[in-house]
Coordinates of N, CA and C and ligand atoms in Angstrom, one line a residue:
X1 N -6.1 -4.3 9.9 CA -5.7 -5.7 9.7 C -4.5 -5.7 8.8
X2 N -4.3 -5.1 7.6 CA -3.4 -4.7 6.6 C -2.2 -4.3 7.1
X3 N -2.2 -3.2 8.6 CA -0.9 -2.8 9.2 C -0.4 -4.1 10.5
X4 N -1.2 -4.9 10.8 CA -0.9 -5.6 11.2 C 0.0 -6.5 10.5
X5 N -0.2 -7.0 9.2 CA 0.1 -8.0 8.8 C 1.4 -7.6 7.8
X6 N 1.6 -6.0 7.7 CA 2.5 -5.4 7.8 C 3.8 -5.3 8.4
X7 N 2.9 -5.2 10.0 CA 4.0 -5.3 11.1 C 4.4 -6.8 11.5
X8 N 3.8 -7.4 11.5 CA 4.6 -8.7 11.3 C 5.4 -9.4 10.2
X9 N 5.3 -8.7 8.9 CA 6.1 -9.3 8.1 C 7.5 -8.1 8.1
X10 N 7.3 -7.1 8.6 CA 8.1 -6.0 9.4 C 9.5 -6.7 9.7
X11 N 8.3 -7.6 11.2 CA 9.2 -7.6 12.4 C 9.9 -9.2 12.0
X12 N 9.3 -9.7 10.9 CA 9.7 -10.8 10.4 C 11.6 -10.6 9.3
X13 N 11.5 -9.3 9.2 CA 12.7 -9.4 8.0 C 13.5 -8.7 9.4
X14 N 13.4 -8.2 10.0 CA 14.5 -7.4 10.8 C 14.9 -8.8 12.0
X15 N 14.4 -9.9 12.1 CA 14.4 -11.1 13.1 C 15.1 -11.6 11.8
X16 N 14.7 -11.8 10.9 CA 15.9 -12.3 9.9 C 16.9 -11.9 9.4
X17 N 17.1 -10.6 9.8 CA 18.5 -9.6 9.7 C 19.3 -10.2 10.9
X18 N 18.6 -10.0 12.0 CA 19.0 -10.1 13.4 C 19.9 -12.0 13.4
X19 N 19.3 -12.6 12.6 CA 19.9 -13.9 12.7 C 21.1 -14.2 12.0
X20 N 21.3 -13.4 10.9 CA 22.3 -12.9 10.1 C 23.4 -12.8 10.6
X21 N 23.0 -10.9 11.5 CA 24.1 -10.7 11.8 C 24.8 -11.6 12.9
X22 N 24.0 -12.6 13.3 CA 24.5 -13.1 14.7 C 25.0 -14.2 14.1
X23 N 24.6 -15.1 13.4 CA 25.3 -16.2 12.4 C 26.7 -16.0 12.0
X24 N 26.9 -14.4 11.0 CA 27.4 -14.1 10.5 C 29.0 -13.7 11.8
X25 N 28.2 -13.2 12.6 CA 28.9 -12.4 13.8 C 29.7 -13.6 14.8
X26 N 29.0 -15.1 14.6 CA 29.5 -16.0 15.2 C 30.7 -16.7 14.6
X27 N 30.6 -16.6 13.1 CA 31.3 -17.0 12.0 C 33.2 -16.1 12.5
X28 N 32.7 -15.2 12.7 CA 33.9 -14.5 12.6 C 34.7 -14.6 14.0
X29 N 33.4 -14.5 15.0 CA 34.4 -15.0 16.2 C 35.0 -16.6 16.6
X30 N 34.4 -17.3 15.6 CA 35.1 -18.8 16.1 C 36.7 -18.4 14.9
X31 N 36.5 -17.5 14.2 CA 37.8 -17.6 13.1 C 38.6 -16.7 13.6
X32 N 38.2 -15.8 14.6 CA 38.9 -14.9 14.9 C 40.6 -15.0 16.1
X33 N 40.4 -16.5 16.1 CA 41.6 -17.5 16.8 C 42.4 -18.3 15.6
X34 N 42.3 -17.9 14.6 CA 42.4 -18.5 13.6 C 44.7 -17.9 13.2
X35 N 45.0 -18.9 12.8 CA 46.3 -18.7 12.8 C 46.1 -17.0 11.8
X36 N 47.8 -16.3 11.4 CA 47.8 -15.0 10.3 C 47.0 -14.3 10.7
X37 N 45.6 -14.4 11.5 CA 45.0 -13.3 11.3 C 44.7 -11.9 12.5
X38 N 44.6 -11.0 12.0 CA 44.6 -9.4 13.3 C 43.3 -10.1 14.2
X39 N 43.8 -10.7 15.3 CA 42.7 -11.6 16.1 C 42.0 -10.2 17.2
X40 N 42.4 -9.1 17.3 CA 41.6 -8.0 18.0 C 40.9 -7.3 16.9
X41 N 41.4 -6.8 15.7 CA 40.1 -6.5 14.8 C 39.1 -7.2 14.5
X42 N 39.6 -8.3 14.4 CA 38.5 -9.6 13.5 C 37.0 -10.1 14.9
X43 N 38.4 -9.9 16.0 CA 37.1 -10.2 17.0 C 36.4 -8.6 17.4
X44 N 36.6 -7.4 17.2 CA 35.9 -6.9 17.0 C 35.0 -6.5 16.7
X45 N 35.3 -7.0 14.7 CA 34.3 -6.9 14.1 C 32.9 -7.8 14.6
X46 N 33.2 -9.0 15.1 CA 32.6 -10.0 15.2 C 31.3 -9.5 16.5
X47 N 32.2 -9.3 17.2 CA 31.5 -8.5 18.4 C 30.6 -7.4 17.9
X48 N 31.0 -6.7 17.1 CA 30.1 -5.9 16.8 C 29.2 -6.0 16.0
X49 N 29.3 -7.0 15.2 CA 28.0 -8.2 14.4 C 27.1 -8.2 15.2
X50 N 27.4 -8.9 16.2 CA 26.6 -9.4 17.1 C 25.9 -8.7 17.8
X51 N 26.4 -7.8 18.5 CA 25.9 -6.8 19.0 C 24.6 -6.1 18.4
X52 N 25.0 -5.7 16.7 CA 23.9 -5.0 16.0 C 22.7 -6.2 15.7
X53 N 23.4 -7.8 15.7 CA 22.3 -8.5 15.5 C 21.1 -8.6 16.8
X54 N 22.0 -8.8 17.8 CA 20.6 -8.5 19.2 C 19.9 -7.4 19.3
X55 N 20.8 -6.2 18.7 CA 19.9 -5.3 18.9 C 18.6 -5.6 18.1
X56 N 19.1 -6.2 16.8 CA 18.0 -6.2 15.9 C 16.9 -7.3 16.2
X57 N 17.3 -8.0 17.0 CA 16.2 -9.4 17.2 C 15.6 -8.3 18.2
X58 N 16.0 -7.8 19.1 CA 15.2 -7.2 20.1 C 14.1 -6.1 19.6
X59 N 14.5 -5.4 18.7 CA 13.3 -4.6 18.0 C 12.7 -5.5 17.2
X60 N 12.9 -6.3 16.7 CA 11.8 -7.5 15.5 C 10.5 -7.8 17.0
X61 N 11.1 -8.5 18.3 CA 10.8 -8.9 19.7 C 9.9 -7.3 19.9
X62 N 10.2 -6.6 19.8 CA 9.7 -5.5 20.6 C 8.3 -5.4 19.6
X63 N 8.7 -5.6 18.4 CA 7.8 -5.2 17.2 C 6.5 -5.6 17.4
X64 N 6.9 -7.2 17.2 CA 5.6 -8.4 17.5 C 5.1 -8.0 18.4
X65 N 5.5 -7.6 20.0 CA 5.3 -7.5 20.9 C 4.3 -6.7 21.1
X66 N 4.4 -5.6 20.5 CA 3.7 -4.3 20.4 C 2.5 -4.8 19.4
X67 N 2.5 -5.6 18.8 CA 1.5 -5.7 17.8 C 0.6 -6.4 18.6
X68 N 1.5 -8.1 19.5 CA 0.4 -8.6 20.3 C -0.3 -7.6 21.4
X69 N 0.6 -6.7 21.9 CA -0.5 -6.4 23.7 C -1.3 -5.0 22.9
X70 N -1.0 -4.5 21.5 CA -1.7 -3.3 21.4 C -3.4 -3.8 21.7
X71 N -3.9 -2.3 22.4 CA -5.2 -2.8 23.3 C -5.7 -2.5 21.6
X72 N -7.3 -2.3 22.2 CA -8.4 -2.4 20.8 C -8.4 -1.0 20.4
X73 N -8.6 -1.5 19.2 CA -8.0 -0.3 18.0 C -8.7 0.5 18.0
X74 N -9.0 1.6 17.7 CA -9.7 2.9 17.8 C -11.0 2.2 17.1
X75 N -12.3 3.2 17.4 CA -13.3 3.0 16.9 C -13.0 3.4 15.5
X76 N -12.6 4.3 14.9 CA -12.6 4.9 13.5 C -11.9 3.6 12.8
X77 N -10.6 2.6 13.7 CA -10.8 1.5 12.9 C -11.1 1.0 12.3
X78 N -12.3 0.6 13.6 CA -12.9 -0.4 13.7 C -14.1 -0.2 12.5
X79 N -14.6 0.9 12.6 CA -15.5 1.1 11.5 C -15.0 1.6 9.9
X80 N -13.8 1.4 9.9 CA -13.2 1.1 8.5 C -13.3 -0.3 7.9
X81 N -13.0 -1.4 9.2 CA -12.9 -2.8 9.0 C -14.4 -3.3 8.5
X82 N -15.4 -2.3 9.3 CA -16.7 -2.8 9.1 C -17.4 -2.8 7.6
X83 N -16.6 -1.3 7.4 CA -17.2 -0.6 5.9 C -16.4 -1.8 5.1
X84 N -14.9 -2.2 5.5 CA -14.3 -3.1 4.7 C -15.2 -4.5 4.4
X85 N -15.5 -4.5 4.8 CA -16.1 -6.0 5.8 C -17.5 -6.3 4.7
X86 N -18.7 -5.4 5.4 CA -19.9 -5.0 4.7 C -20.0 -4.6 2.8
X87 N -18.6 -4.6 2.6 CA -18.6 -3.6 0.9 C -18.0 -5.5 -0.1
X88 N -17.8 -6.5 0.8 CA -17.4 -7.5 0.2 C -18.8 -8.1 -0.2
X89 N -18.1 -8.5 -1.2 CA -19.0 -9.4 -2.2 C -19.8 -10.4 -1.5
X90 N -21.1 -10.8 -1.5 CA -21.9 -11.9 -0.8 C -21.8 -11.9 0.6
X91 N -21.3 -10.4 1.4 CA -22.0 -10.0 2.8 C -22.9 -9.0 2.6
X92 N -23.8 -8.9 3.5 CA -24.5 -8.4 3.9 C -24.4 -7.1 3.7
X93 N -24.9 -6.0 2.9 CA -24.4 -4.8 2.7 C -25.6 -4.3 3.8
X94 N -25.2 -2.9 4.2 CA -25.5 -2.0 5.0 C -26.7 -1.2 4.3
X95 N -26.2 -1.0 3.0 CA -27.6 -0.2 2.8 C -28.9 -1.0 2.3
X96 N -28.2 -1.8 2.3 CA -29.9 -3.3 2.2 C -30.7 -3.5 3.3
X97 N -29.4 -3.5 4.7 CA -30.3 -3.7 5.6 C -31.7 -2.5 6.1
X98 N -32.8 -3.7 6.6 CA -34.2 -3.2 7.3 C -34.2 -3.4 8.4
X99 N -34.7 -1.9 9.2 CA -35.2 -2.2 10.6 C -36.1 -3.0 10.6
X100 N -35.5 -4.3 12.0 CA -36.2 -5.0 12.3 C -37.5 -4.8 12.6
X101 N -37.8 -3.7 13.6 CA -39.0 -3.5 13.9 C -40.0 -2.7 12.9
X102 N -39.8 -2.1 12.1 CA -40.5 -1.3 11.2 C -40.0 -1.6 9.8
X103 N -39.2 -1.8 9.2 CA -38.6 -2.5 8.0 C -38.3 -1.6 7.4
X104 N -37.6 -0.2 7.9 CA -37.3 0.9 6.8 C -36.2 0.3 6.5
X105 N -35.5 1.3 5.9 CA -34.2 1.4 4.8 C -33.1 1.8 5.8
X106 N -32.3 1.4 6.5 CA -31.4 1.9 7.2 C -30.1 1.8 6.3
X107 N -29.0 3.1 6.6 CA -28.3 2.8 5.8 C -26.9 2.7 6.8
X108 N -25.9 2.9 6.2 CA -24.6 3.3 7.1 C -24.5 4.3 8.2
X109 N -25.4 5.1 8.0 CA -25.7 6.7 8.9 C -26.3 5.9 10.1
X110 N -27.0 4.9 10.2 CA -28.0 4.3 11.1 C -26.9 3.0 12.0
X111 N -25.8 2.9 11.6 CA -24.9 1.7 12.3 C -23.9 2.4 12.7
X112 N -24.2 2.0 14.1 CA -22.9 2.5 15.3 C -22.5 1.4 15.9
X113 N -21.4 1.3 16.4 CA -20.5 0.8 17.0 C -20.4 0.5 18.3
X114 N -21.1 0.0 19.7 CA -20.6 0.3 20.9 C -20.4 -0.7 21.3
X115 N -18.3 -1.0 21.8 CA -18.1 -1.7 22.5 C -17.8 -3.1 21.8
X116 N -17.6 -2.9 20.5 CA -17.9 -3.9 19.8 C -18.9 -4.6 19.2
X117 N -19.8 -3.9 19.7 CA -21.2 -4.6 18.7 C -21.8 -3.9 18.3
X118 N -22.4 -4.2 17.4 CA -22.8 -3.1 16.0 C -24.7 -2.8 16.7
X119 N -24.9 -1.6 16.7 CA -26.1 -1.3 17.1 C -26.9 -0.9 16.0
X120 N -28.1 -0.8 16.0 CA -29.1 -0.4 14.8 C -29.9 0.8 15.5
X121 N -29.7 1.9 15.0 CA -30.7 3.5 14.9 C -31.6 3.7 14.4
X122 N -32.4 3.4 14.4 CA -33.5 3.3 13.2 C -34.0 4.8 13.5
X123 N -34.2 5.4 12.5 CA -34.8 6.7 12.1 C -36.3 7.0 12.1
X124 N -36.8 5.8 11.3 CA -38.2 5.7 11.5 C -38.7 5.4 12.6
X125 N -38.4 4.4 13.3 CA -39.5 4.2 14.6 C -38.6 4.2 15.9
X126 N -37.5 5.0 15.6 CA -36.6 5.2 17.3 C -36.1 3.9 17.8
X127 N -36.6 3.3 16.8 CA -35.9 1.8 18.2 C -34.7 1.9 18.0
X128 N -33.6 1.5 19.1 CA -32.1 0.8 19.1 C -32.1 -0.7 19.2
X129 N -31.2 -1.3 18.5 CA -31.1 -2.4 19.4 C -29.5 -3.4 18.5
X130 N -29.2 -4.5 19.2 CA -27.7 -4.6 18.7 C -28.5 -5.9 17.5
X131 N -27.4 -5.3 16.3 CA -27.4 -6.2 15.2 C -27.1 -7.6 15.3
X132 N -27.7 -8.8 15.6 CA -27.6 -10.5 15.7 C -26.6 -11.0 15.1
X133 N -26.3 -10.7 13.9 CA -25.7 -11.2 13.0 C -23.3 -10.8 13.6
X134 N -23.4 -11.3 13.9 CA -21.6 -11.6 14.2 C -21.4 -10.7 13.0
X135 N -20.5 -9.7 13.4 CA -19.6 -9.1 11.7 C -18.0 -10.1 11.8
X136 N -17.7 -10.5 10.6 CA -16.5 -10.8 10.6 C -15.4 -10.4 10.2
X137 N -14.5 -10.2 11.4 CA -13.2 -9.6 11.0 C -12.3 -9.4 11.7
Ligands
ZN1 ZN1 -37.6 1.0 12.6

């Protein structure tokens, strides 16, 4: 969640570069007709503002991009987010929780993951079955 919000404030400063140079890059080519001045360097430069500015909006674009369609995150993630998730203050800790059907002590060793929903292993009486409770994250 952390690299996400990472990569979007990423892809937020290089879309703000990108605007820059194109601003900046526009600036020079409207001046670049401008009486006294080397109107093939200046429009050069200007051109080449620009140039570096699309490139750069196009990787900020490619950035987000990549952030929106990346598929679902690895399980090892995902069960980082959980551990993150479960270790907060006034949730539900993991090693509190009781098998429903027998009421042992299950701890973190006993919660797996499949598919997105958190399953319960119970050690004492063999049952599986998926945890009710929505994790949020
Ligand atoms: Zn049990």
């Amino acid at each position: 969640m952390a690299g996400r919000t990472i990569g979007y404030g990423v892809a937020a400063v290089v879309v703000f570069v990108a605007v820059l140079f194109i601003l900046v890059g526009g600036i020079y080519l409207c001046s670049a007709s401008a009486p006294g001045v080397d109107v093939g360097s200046r429009a050069t430069f200007a051109i080449g503002l620009l140039v570096v500015g699309i490139i750069l909006m196009v990787v900020g674009v490619v950035i987000i991009w990549v952030i929106r369609t990346r598929g679902p995150a690895p399980i090892q993630q995902i069960t980082q987010q959980v551990d993150i998730d479960l270790d907060m203050p006034g949730d539900v800790s993991v090693d509190k929780l009781k098998c429903q059907s027998c009421g042992g002590e299950l701890s973190k060793d006993h919660v797996s993951l499949v598919q997105g929903a958190v399953m319960i292993n119970c050690p004492y009486c063999g049952s599986t079955y998926q945890l009710t409770e929505e994790p949020k994250w």
